[in-house]
PDB file of C-alpha atoms in Angstrom:
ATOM      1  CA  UNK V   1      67.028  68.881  93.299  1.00 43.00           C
ATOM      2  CA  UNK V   2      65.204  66.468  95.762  1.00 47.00           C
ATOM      3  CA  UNK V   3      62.295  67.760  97.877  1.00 49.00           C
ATOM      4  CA  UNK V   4      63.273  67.247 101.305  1.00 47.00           C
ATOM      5  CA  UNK V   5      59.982  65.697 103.095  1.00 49.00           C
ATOM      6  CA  UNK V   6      59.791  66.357 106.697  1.00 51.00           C
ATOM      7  CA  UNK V   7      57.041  65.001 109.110  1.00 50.00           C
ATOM      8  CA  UNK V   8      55.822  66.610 112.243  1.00 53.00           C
ATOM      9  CA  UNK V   9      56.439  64.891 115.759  1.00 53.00           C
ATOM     10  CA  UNK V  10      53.228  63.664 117.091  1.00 65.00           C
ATOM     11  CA  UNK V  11      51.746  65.396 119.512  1.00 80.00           C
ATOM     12  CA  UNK V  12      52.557  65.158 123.352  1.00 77.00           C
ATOM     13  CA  UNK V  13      48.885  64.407 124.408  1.00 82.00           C
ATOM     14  CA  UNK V  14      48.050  61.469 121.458  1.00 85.00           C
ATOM     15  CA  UNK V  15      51.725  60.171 122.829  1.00 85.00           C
ATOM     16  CA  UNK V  16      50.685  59.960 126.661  1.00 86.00           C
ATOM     17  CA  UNK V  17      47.849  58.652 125.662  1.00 88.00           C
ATOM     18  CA  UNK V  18      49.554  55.543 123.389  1.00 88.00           C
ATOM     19  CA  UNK V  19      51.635  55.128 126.649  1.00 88.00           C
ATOM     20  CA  UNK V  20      48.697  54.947 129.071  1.00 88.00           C
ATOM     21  CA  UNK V  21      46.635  52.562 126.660  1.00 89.00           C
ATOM     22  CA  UNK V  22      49.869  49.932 126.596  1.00 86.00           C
ATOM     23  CA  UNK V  23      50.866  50.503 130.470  1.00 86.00           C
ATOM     24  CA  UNK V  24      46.582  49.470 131.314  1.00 85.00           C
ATOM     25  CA  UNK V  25      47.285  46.505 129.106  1.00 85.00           C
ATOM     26  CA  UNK V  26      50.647  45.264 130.246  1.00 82.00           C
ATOM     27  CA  UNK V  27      49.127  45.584 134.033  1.00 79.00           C
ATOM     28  CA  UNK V  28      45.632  43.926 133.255  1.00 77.00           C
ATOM     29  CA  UNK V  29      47.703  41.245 131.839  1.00 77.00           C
ATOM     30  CA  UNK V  30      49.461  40.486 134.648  1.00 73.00           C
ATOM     31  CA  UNK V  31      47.318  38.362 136.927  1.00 69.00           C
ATOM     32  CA  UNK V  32      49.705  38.634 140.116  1.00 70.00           C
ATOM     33  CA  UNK V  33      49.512  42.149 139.993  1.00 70.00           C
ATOM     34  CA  UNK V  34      45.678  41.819 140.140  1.00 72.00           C
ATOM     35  CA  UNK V  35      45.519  38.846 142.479  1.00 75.00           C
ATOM     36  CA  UNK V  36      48.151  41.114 144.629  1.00 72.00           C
ATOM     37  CA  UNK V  37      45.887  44.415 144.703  1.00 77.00           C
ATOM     38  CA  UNK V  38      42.562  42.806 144.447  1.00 81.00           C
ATOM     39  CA  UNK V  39      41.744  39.160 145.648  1.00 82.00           C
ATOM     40  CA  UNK V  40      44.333  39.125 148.759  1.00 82.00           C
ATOM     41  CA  UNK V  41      42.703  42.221 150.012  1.00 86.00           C
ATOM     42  CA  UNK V  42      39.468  41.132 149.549  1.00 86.00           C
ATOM     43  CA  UNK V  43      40.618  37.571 151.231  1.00 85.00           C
ATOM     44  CA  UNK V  44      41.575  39.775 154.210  1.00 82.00           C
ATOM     45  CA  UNK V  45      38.434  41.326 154.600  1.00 83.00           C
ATOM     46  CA  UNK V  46      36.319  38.182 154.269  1.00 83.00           C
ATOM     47  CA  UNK V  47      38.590  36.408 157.242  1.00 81.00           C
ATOM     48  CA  UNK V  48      38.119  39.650 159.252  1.00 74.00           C
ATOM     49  CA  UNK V  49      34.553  39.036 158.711  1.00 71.00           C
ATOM     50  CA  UNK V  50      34.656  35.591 160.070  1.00 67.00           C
ATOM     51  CA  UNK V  51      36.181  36.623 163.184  1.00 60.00           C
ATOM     52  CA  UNK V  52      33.495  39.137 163.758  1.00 59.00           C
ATOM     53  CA  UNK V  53      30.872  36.260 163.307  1.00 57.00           C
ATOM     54  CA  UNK V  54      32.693  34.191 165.525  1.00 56.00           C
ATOM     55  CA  UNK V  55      32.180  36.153 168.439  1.00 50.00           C
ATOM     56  CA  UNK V  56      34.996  39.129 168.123  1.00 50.00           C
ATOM     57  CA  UNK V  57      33.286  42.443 168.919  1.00 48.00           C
ATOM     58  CA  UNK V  58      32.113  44.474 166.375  1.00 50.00           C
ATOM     59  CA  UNK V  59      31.990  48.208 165.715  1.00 54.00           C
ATOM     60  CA  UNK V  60      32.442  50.712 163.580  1.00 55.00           C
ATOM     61  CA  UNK V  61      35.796  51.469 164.351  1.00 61.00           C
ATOM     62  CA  UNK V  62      36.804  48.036 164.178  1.00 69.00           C
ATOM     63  CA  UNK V  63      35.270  47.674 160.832  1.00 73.00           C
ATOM     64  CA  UNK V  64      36.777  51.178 159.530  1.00 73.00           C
ATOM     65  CA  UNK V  65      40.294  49.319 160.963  1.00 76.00           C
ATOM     66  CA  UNK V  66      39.577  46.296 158.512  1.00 81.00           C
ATOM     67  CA  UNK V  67      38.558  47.587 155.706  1.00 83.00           C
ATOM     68  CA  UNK V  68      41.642  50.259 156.027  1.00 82.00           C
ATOM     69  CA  UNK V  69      44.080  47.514 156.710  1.00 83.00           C
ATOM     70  CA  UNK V  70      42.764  45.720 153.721  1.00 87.00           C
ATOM     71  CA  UNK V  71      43.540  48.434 150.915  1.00 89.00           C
ATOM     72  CA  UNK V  72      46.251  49.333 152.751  1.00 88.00           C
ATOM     73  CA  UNK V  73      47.903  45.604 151.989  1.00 88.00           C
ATOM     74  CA  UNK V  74      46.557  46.084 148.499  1.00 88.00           C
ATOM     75  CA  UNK V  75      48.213  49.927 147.907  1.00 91.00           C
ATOM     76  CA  UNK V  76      51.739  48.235 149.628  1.00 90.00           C
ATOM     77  CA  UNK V  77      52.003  45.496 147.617  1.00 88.00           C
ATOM     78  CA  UNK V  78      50.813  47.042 144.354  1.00 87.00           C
ATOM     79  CA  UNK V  79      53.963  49.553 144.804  1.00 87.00           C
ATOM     80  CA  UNK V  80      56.928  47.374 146.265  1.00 86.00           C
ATOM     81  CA  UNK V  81      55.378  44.253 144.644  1.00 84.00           C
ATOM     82  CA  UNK V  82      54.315  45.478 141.345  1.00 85.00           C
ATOM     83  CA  UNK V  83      55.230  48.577 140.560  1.00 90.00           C
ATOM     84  CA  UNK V  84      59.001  49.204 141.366  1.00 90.00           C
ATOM     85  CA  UNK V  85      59.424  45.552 140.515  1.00 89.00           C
ATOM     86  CA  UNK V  86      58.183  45.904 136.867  1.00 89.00           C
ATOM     87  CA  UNK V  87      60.313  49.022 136.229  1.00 91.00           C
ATOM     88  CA  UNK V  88      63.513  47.609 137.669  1.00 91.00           C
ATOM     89  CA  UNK V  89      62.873  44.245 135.237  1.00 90.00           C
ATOM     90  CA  UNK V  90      61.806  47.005 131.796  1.00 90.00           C
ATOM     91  CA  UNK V  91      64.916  48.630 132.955  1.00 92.00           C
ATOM     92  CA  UNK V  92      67.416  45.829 132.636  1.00 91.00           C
ATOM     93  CA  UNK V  93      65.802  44.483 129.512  1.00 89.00           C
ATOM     94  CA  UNK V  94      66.529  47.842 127.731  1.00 89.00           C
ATOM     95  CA  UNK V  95      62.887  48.390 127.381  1.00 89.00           C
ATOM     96  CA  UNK V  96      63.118  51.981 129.191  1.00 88.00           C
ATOM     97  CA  UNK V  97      65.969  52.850 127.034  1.00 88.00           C
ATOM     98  CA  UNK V  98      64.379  51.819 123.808  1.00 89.00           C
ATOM     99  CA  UNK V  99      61.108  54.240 124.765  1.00 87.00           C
ATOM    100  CA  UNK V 100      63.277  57.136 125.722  1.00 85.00           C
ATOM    101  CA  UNK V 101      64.589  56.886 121.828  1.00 85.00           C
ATOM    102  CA  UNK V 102      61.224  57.157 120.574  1.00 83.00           C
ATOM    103  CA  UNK V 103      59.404  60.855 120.484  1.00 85.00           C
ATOM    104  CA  UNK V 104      58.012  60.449 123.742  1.00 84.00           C
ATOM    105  CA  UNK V 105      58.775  62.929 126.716  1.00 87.00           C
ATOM    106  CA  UNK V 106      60.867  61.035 129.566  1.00 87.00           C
ATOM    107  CA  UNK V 107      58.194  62.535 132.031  1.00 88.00           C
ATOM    108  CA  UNK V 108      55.670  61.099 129.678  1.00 89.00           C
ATOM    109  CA  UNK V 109      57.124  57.510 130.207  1.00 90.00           C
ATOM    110  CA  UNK V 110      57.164  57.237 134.150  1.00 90.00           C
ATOM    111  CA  UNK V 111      53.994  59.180 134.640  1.00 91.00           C
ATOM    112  CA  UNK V 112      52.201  56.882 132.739  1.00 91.00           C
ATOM    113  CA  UNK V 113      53.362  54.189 134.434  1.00 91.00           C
ATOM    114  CA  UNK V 114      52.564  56.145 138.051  1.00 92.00           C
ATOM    115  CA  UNK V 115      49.399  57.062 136.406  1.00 92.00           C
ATOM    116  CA  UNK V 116      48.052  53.471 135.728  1.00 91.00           C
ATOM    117  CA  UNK V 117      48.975  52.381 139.214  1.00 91.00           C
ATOM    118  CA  UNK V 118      46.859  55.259 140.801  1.00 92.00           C
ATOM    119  CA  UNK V 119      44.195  54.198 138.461  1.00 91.00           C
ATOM    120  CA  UNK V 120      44.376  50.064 139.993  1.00 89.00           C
ATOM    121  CA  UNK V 121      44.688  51.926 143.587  1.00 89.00           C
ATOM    122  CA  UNK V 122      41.101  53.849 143.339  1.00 91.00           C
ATOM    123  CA  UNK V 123      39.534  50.754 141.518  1.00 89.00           C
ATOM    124  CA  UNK V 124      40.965  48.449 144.419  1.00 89.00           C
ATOM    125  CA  UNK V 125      39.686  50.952 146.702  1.00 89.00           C
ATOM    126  CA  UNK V 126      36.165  51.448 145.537  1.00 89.00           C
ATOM    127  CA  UNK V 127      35.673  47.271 145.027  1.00 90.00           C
ATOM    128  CA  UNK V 128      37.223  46.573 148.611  1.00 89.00           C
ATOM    129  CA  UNK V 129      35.170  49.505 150.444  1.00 88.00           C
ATOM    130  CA  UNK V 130      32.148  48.515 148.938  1.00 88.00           C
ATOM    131  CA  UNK V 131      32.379  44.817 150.102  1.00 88.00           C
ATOM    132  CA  UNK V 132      33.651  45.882 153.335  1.00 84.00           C
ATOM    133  CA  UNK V 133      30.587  48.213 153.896  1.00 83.00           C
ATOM    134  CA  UNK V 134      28.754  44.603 153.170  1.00 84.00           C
ATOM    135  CA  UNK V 135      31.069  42.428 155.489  1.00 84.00           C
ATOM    136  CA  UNK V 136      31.276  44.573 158.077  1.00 78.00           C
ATOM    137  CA  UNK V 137      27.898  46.120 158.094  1.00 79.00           C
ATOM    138  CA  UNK V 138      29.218  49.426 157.861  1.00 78.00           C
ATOM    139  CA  UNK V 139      26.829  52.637 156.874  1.00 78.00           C
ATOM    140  CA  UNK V 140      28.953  55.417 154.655  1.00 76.00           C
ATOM    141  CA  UNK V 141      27.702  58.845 153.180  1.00 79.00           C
ATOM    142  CA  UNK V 142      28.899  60.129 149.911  1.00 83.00           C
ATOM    143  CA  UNK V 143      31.154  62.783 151.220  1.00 84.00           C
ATOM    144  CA  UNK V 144      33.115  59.719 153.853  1.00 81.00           C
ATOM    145  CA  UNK V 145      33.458  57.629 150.440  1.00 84.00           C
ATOM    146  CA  UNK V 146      34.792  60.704 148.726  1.00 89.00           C
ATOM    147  CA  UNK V 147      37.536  61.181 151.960  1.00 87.00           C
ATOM    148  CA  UNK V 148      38.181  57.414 152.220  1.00 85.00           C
ATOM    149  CA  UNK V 149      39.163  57.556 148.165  1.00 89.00           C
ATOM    150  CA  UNK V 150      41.581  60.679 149.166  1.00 92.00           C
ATOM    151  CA  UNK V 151      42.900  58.749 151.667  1.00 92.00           C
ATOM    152  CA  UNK V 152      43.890  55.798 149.120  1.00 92.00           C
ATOM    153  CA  UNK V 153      44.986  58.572 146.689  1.00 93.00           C
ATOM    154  CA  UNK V 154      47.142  59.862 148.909  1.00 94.00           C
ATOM    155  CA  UNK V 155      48.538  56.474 149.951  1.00 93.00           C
ATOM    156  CA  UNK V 156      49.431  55.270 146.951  1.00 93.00           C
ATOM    157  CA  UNK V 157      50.976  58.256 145.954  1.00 95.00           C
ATOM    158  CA  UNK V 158      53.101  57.733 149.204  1.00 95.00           C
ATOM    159  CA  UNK V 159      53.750  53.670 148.766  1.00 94.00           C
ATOM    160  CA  UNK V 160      54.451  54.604 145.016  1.00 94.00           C
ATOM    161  CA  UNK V 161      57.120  57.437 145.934  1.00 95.00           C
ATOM    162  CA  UNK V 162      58.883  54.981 148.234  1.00 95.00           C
ATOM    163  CA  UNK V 163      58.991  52.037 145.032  1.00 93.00           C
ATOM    164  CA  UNK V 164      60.311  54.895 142.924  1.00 94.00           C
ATOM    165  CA  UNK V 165      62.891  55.792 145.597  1.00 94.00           C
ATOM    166  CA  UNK V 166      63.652  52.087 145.683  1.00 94.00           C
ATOM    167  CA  UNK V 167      64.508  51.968 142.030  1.00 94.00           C
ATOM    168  CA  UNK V 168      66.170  55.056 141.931  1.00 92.00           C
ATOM    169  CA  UNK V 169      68.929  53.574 144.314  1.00 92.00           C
ATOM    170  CA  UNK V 170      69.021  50.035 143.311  1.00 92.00           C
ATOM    171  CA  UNK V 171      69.517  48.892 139.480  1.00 88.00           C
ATOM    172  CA  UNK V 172      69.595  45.736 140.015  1.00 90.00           C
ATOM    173  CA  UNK V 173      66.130  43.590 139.040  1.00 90.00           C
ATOM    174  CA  UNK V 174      66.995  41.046 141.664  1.00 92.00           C
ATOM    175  CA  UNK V 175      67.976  43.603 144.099  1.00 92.00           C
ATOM    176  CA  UNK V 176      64.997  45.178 143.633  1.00 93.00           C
ATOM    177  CA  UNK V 177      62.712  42.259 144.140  1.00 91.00           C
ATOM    178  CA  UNK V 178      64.034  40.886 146.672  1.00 92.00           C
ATOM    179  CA  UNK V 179      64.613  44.463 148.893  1.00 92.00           C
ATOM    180  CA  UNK V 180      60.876  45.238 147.847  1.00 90.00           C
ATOM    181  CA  UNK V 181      59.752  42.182 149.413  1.00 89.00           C
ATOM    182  CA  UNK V 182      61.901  42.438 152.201  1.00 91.00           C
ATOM    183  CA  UNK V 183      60.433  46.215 152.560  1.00 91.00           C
ATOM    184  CA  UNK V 184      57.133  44.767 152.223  1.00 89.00           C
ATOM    185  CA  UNK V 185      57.041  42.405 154.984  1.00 88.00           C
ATOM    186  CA  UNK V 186      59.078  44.454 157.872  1.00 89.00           C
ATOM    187  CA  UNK V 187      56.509  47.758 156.916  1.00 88.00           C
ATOM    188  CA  UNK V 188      53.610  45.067 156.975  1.00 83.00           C
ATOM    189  CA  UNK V 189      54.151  43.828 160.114  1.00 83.00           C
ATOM    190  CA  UNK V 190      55.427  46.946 161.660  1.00 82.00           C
ATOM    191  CA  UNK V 191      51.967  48.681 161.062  1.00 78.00           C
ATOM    192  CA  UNK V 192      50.100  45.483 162.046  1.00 73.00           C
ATOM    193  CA  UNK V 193      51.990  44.542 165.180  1.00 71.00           C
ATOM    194  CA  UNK V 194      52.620  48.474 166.774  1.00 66.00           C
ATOM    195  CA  UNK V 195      49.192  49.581 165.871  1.00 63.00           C
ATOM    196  CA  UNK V 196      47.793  46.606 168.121  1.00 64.00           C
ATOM    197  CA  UNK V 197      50.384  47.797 171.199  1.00 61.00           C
ATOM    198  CA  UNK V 198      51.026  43.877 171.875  1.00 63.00           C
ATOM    199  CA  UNK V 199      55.077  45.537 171.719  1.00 65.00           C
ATOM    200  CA  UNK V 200      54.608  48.225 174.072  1.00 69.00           C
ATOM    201  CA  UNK V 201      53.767  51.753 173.719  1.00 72.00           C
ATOM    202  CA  UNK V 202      57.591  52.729 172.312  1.00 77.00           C
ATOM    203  CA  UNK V 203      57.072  50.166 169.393  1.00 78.00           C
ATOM    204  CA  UNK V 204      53.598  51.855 169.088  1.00 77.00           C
ATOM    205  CA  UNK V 205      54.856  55.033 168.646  1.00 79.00           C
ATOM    206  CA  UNK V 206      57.258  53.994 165.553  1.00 81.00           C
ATOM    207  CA  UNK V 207      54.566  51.737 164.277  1.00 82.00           C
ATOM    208  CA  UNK V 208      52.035  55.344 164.187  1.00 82.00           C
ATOM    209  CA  UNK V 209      55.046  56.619 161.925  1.00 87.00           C
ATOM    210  CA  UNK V 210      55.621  53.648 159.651  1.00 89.00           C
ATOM    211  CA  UNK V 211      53.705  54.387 156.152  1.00 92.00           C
ATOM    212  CA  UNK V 212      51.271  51.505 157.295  1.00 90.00           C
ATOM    213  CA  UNK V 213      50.671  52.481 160.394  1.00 88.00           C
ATOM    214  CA  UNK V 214      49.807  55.964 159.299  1.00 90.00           C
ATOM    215  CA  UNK V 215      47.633  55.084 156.323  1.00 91.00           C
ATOM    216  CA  UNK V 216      45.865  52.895 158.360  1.00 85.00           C
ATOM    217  CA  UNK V 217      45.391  55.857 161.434  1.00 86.00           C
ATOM    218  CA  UNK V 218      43.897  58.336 158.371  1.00 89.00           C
ATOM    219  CA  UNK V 219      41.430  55.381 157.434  1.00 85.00           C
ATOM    220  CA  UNK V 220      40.102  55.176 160.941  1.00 79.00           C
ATOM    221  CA  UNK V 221      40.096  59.169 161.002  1.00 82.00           C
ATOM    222  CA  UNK V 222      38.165  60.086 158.025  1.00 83.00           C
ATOM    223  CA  UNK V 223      35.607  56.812 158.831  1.00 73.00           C
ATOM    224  CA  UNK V 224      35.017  57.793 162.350  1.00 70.00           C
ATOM    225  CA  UNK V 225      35.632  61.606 163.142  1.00 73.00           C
ATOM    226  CA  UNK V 226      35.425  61.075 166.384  1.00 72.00           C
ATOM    227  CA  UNK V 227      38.785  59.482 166.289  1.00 69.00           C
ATOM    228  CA  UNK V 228      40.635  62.021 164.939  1.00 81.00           C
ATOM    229  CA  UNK V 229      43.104  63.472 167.124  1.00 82.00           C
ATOM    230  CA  UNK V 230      46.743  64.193 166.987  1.00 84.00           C
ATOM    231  CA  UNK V 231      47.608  60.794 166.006  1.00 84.00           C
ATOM    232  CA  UNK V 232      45.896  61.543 162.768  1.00 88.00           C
ATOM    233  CA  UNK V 233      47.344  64.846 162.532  1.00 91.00           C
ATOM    234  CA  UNK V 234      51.028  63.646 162.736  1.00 91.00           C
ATOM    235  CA  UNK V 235      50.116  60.664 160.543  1.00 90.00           C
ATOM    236  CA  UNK V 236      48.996  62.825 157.792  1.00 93.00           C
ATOM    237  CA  UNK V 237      52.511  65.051 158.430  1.00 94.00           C
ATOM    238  CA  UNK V 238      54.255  61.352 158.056  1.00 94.00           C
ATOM    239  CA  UNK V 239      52.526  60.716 154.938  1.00 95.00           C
ATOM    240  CA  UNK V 240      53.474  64.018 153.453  1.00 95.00           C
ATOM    241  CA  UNK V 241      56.899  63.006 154.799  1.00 96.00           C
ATOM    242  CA  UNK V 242      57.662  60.061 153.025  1.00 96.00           C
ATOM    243  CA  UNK V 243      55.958  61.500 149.788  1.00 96.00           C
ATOM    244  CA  UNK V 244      58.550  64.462 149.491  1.00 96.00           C
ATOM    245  CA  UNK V 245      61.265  62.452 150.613  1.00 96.00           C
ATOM    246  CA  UNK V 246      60.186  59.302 148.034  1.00 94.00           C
ATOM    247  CA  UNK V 247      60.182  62.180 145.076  1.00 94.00           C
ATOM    248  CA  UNK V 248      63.495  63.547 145.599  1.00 95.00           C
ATOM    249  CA  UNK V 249      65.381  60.415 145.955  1.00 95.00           C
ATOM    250  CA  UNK V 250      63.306  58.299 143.337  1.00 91.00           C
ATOM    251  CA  UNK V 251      64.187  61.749 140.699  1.00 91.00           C
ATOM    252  CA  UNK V 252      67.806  62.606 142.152  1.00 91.00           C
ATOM    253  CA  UNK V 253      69.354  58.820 141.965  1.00 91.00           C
ATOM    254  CA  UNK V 254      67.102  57.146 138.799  1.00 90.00           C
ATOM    255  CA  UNK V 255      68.724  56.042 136.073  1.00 88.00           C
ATOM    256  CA  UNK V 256      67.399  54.212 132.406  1.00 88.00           C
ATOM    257  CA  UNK V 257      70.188  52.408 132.125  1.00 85.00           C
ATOM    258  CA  UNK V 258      70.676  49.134 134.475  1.00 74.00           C
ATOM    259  CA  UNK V 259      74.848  49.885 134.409  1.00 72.00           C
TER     260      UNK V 259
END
């Protein structure tokens, strides 16, 4: 008679928490990713600076309208760049498919991933604001920090819902880098171009509802209350937008497998 020995699954919290210790790594290794969400939007806000010295005119909206446009680039390109990019490549090289063997929950897997990414998005936030508030001269209290964070919380949960809707619907690695970057680019420019009205006041209007152009709108709104109006208002109901829409389709259509 053999004793049969039988050993107990680990638990679901030590698990998440092996899974959130190797995602940090993975993305702290990766120096685009950090030269993507950190150094190009702090390149942005020194060159915004330089204008201002050269004799652009300076104000606090203005400044708010840097500094937003700044993490904004950082949050977009962390998501289409980084994010949906990395799990389309893990995908195809059967590393998703080898984790979902182990005892780890599937939700465990991607919300560690989504989790890390959050985590880069508030540090990127904090680091760019405060040089911004140095740059630009710009004078916050603790409770317009604390909004300005929610903001980038809620933007990268938005840019992050559209990479997962990305890789939901394309398997392909290459497909996915190269319609991320595409993505990237037309939203980019969209936001920067319709926000400025050089288009006309139709383009405007679509720019106000692009997920740039209303993350950067809430970063203007929750620097400068004065601003807010119903601009902010329906940017906030676009935000929302894209976030439930990002969910469903990222969930609905993903699949571990690249074929």
């Amino acid at each position: 008679m053999t004793d049969t020995i039988r050993t107990a699954a680990p638990q679901t919290g030590l698990i998440f928490r092996s899974l959130f210790r190797a995602d940090f790594t993975v993305l702290l290794r990766n120096g685009r990713t950090l030269i993507l969400n950190i150094a190009v939007p702090i390149l942005i806000l020194i060159i915004t600076g330089f204008a201002s010295s050269k004799g652009r005119t300076s104000d606090f909206g203005l400044g708010a309208f840097d500094v937003g446009l700044a993490i904004t680039y950082g949050l977009l390109a962390s998501s289409l760049i980084g994010y949906s990019i990395t799990v389309a490549r893990d995908r195809e090289a059967g590393v998703l498919q080898r984790l979902r063997v182990t005892p780890a929950p599937t939700w465990a897997i991607m919300t560690s991933r989504l989790l890390v990414q959050i985590v880069l998005d508030l540090v990127m936030t904090v680091i760019v604001l405060a040089i911004g508030v140095v740059i630009h001269h710009l004078e916050f209290s603790f409770w317009d920090v604390l909004l300005f964070c929610g903001v980038s919380l809620l933007g990268g949960v938005m840019f992050l819902a559209i990479g997962q809707a990305i890789v939901g619907l394309v398997r392909s690695a290459s497909a996915v880098n190269a319609l991320g970057r595409a993505l990237y680019i037309v939203l980019l420019l969209l936001g920067l171009l319709g926000s400025t009205a050089v288009l006309g006041d139709t383009m405007k209007a679509i720019s106000d509802w692009s997920p740039v152009g209303a993350l950067i709108l809430l970063y203007v709104g929750v620097l400068d209350p004065s601003a807010w109006g119903w601009a902010q208002t329906d940017a906030l109901i676009a935000t929302l937008i894209y976030i439930v829409v990002g969910v469903i389709v990222g969930i609905r259509w993903f699949r571990w497998e690249a074929r």
